[in-house]
mmCIF file of C-alpha atoms in Angstrom:
data_model
loop_
_atom_site.group_PDB
_atom_site.id
_atom_site.type_symbol
_atom_site.label_atom_id
_atom_site.label_comp_id
_atom_site.label_asym_id
_atom_site.label_seq_id
_atom_site.Cartn_x
_atom_site.Cartn_y
_atom_site.Cartn_z
ATOM 1 C CA MET A 653 91.536 63.556 105.377
ATOM 2 C CA ASP A 654 91.315 65.993 107.469
ATOM 3 C CA THR A 655 92.187 69.411 106.410
ATOM 4 C CA PRO A 656 96.127 70.644 106.778
ATOM 5 C CA ARG A 657 96.870 73.363 109.778
ATOM 6 C CA ARG A 658 97.510 76.898 107.672
ATOM 7 C CA SER A 659 100.171 79.020 108.958
ATOM 8 C CA VAL A 660 102.061 81.738 107.410
ATOM 9 C CA LEU A 661 105.334 79.379 107.037
ATOM 10 C CA ALA A 662 103.643 76.385 104.746
ATOM 11 C CA MET A 663 101.241 78.392 102.728
ATOM 12 C CA ALA A 664 105.054 80.435 101.762
ATOM 13 C CA LEU A 665 106.829 76.289 101.190
ATOM 14 C CA LEU A 666 103.769 75.463 99.579
ATOM 15 C CA SER A 667 104.347 78.451 97.393
ATOM 16 C CA MET A 668 108.084 77.989 96.842
ATOM 17 C CA LEU A 669 108.020 74.882 95.877
ATOM 18 C CA SER A 670 104.496 75.652 93.278
ATOM 19 C CA GLU A 671 108.261 76.720 91.066
ATOM 20 C CA GLU A 672 109.454 74.211 90.739
ATOM 21 C CA PRO A 673 111.107 71.358 93.031
ATOM 22 C CA MET A 674 114.040 71.541 95.495
ATOM 23 C CA HIS A 675 115.366 71.457 98.892
ATOM 24 C CA ALA A 676 114.976 72.617 102.130
ATOM 25 C CA TYR A 677 118.108 74.928 102.612
ATOM 26 C CA ARG A 678 116.925 76.102 99.067
ATOM 27 C CA ILE A 679 113.786 77.334 99.486
ATOM 28 C CA GLN A 680 115.102 79.317 102.458
ATOM 29 C CA GLN A 681 117.593 80.435 100.570
ATOM 30 C CA LEU A 682 115.157 82.455 97.985
ATOM 31 C CA ILE A 683 112.760 83.147 100.752
ATOM 32 C CA LYS A 684 116.142 85.401 102.025
ATOM 33 C CA GLU A 685 116.920 86.476 98.419
ATOM 34 C CA ARG A 686 113.879 87.727 97.158
ATOM 35 C CA HIS A 687 113.715 89.272 100.904
ATOM 36 C CA LYS A 688 110.167 87.533 101.733
ATOM 37 C CA ASP A 689 111.975 87.038 104.892
ATOM 38 C CA ASP A 690 110.822 90.193 106.369
ATOM 39 C CA VAL A 691 106.949 88.585 105.904
ATOM 40 C CA VAL A 692 107.774 85.056 106.948
ATOM 41 C CA ASN A 693 110.147 84.344 109.812
ATOM 42 C CA VAL A 694 111.965 81.279 108.258
ATOM 43 C CA ALA A 695 115.385 82.401 110.546
ATOM 44 C CA GLN A 696 114.843 79.094 112.119
ATOM 45 C CA ARG A 697 116.203 75.965 109.736
ATOM 46 C CA ASN A 698 114.748 73.868 112.171
ATOM 47 C CA SER A 699 111.679 75.867 111.611
ATOM 48 C CA VAL A 700 110.819 75.143 107.786
ATOM 49 C CA TYR A 701 112.558 71.032 108.231
ATOM 50 C CA GLN A 702 109.565 71.551 110.772
ATOM 51 C CA THR A 703 106.645 73.054 108.447
ATOM 52 C CA LEU A 704 107.939 70.679 105.627
ATOM 53 C CA ASP A 705 107.431 67.370 107.067
ATOM 54 C CA ARG A 706 104.017 68.288 108.400
ATOM 55 C CA LEU A 707 103.195 68.579 104.656
ATOM 56 C CA LEU A 708 104.874 65.541 103.573
ATOM 57 C CA ARG A 709 102.412 63.510 106.020
ATOM 58 C CA ASP A 710 99.784 66.206 105.292
ATOM 59 C CA GLY A 711 100.365 65.266 101.586
ATOM 60 C CA LEU A 712 100.227 68.302 100.474
ATOM 61 C CA ILE A 713 104.278 67.899 99.339
ATOM 62 C CA GLU A 714 106.175 64.711 98.136
ATOM 63 C CA VAL A 715 109.924 63.214 98.564
ATOM 64 C CA GLN A 716 111.324 63.523 95.261
ATOM 65 C CA ALA A 717 115.118 62.648 95.290
ATOM 66 C CA THR A 718 117.567 62.302 98.402
ATOM 67 C CA GLU A 719 121.031 62.499 96.963
ATOM 68 C CA ARG A 720 124.072 63.050 98.561
ATOM 69 C CA ALA A 721 127.135 64.436 97.474
ATOM 70 C CA GLU A 722 130.759 63.554 99.024
ATOM 71 C CA ASN A 723 131.950 65.209 102.384
ATOM 72 C CA ARG A 724 128.302 66.675 102.147
ATOM 73 C CA PRO A 725 125.022 66.323 104.148
ATOM 74 C CA GLU A 726 122.239 64.239 102.826
ATOM 75 C CA ARG A 727 119.650 66.569 100.375
ATOM 76 C CA THR A 728 116.322 65.716 100.458
ATOM 77 C CA THR A 729 114.256 67.532 97.430
ATOM 78 C CA TYR A 730 110.417 67.597 97.154
ATOM 79 C CA ARG A 731 108.100 68.234 95.814
ATOM 80 C CA LEU A 732 104.046 69.848 95.272
ATOM 81 C CA THR A 733 101.157 67.384 94.619
ATOM 82 C CA GLU A 734 98.285 68.208 93.485
ATOM 83 C CA PRO A 735 96.409 68.111 96.703
ATOM 84 C CA GLY A 736 98.836 70.261 97.702
ATOM 85 C CA ARG A 737 98.625 72.964 94.804
ATOM 86 C CA MET A 738 94.699 73.100 95.485
ATOM 87 C CA ILE A 739 95.176 73.937 99.441
ATOM 88 C CA LEU A 740 98.389 76.516 98.152
ATOM 89 C CA ARG A 741 95.783 77.731 96.427
ATOM 90 C CA GLN A 742 92.570 77.433 99.239
ATOM 91 C CA TRP A 743 94.565 79.254 101.662
ATOM 92 C CA LEU A 744 96.151 81.621 100.215
ATOM 93 C CA THR A 745 91.930 83.471 98.521
ATOM 94 C CA THR A 746 91.198 82.406 102.508
ATOM 95 C CA MET A 747 94.171 84.480 104.151
ATOM 96 C CA LEU A 748 93.566 87.941 100.864
ATOM 97 C CA ALA A 749 89.444 87.272 101.845
ATOM 98 C CA GLU A 750 89.928 87.006 105.746
ATOM 99 C CA PRO A 751 91.387 89.177 108.215
ATOM 100 C CA ALA A 752 92.591 87.208 110.645
ATOM 101 C CA ARG A 753 92.914 87.516 114.435
ATOM 102 C CA GLU A 754 96.515 87.835 115.651
ATOM 103 C CA PHE A 755 97.910 89.034 118.421
ATOM 104 C CA PRO A 756 101.301 90.861 117.502
ATOM 105 C CA GLU A 757 102.857 92.997 120.618
ATOM 106 C CA PHE A 758 102.111 96.701 119.806
ATOM 107 C CA PRO A 759 98.347 97.180 120.715
ATOM 108 C CA ALA A 760 98.889 94.561 123.332
ATOM 109 C CA ALA A 761 101.728 96.651 125.802
ATOM 110 C CA LEU A 762 98.768 99.500 124.729
ATOM 111 C CA ALA A 763 96.409 97.536 126.498
ATOM 112 C CA PHE A 764 98.609 97.796 129.123
ATOM 113 C CA LEU A 765 99.925 101.303 129.282
ATOM 114 C CA PRO A 766 99.072 101.835 131.942
ATOM 115 C CA SER A 767 101.220 100.456 133.583
ATOM 116 C CA LEU A 768 104.063 102.705 133.362
ATOM 117 C CA THR A 769 103.748 106.397 134.363
ATOM 118 C CA PRO A 770 103.430 108.864 131.241
ATOM 119 C CA ASP A 771 106.686 110.256 131.088
ATOM 120 C CA GLU A 772 108.189 106.318 130.764
ATOM 121 C CA ALA A 773 105.237 106.254 128.053
ATOM 122 C CA ALA A 774 106.461 109.096 126.114
ATOM 123 C CA ALA A 775 109.991 108.151 126.442
ATOM 124 C CA ALA A 776 109.126 104.855 124.412
ATOM 125 C CA LEU A 777 106.841 106.046 121.865
ATOM 126 C CA ARG A 778 108.962 108.893 121.162
ATOM 127 C CA ALA A 779 111.448 105.710 120.427
ATOM 128 C CA ARG A 780 108.821 104.207 118.779
ATOM 129 C CA VAL A 781 108.257 107.102 116.645
ATOM 130 C CA ALA A 782 111.639 106.777 115.677
ATOM 131 C CA ALA A 783 112.376 103.496 115.094
ATOM 132 C CA LEU A 784 109.257 104.282 112.588
ATOM 133 C CA GLU A 785 110.786 106.813 110.663
ATOM 134 C CA ARG A 786 113.996 104.204 109.795
ATOM 135 C CA ASN A 787 111.757 101.513 108.975
ATOM 136 C CA LEU A 788 109.808 103.472 106.635
ATOM 137 C CA GLU A 789 112.505 105.571 105.275
ATOM 138 C CA ALA A 790 114.478 102.014 104.160
ATOM 139 C CA LEU A 791 111.393 100.626 103.233
ATOM 140 C CA ALA A 792 110.458 103.025 100.953
ATOM 141 C CA ALA A 793 114.322 103.198 99.237
ATOM 142 C CA GLY A 794 113.910 99.136 99.027
ATOM 143 C CA LEU A 795 111.070 99.765 97.063
ATOM 144 C CA ALA A 796 112.241 102.634 94.842
ATOM 145 C CA ASP A 797 115.254 100.121 94.171
ATOM 146 C CA ALA A 798 113.243 96.953 92.908
ATOM 147 C CA ALA A 799 111.185 99.281 90.924
ATOM 148 C CA ALA A 800 114.407 98.926 88.941
ATOM 149 C CA PHE A 801 113.498 95.563 88.000
ATOM 150 C CA LEU A 802 111.100 94.230 89.566
ATOM 151 C CA PRO A 803 107.485 94.173 88.485
ATOM 152 C CA ARG A 804 104.910 95.601 91.164
ATOM 153 C CA LEU A 805 102.874 92.423 91.384
ATOM 154 C CA PHE A 806 106.473 91.429 93.056
ATOM 155 C CA VAL A 807 106.542 94.044 95.827
ATOM 156 C CA VAL A 808 102.614 95.223 96.815
ATOM 157 C CA GLU A 809 103.966 92.805 100.431
ATOM 158 C CA ASP A 810 105.914 96.136 100.646
ATOM 159 C CA GLU A 811 103.463 98.643 99.446
ATOM 160 C CA TYR A 812 101.247 97.183 102.567
ATOM 161 C CA ARG A 813 103.671 97.205 105.258
ATOM 162 C CA ARG A 814 104.793 100.824 104.260
ATOM 163 C CA ALA A 815 101.047 101.868 103.905
ATOM 164 C CA VAL A 816 100.587 100.056 107.050
ATOM 165 C CA LEU A 817 104.065 101.823 108.773
ATOM 166 C CA ALA A 818 103.037 105.214 107.793
ATOM 167 C CA ALA A 819 99.211 105.194 109.377
ATOM 168 C CA GLU A 820 100.997 103.594 112.995
ATOM 169 C CA LEU A 821 103.614 105.670 112.349
ATOM 170 C CA GLY A 822 100.704 108.540 113.007
ATOM 171 C CA TYR A 823 98.419 107.102 114.899
ATOM 172 C CA VAL A 824 101.889 107.000 117.592
ATOM 173 C CA ARG A 825 103.028 110.638 117.020
ATOM 174 C CA ALA A 826 99.377 112.007 117.897
ATOM 175 C CA LEU A 827 99.760 109.667 120.974
ATOM 176 C CA THR A 828 102.727 110.557 121.924
ATOM 177 C CA ASP A 829 101.450 114.404 121.558
ATOM 178 C CA ASP A 830 97.912 113.657 123.393
ATOM 179 C CA ILE A 831 100.379 112.527 126.686
ATOM 180 C CA ALA A 832 103.196 115.049 125.930
ATOM 181 C CA ALA A 833 99.720 117.938 126.451
ATOM 182 C CA GLY A 834 97.872 116.319 128.913
ATOM 183 C CA ARG A 835 95.017 115.131 126.880
ATOM 184 C CA LEU A 836 95.569 111.757 127.979
ATOM 185 C CA ARG A 837 94.997 110.856 131.897
ATOM 186 C CA TRP A 838 96.351 108.062 134.536
#
């Protein structure tokens, strides 16, 4: 068997199913309730179903039951298989140990900064500073609230996001200052 294709969404679904068997809607609901949708894109229910289908084809999950309640659509409950449990551990270990080559929008926009005028770039970066400040405040408040009832283990991704946001905010402020002072020339 070929090694199943890894994705953040597939890893998240396997992780949720490692807790207990559940149906797709419940998985998506729990990810949102736990605010893991800040790090895993589950906005499109169809992508959850497509990923579950792929995990099923790859033998990483299996159908536990299919039920139909009166006047309700059919619901399939999935459970993790032993190969799925092993792949989940392998993926998590790899994701933690090896930096991935990712392509976020912001560095791409920086790469093409000369397509704007200095004034346009500075204005956009000032708007980004304000947005980053708001996001950082919201994240800090969320972490403070979570600390009242959750062990730290369950919010380390938010700690990481806070550190990354703080670093980005410092960088963007400095870049904006460099543009305003004429230290960055077009």
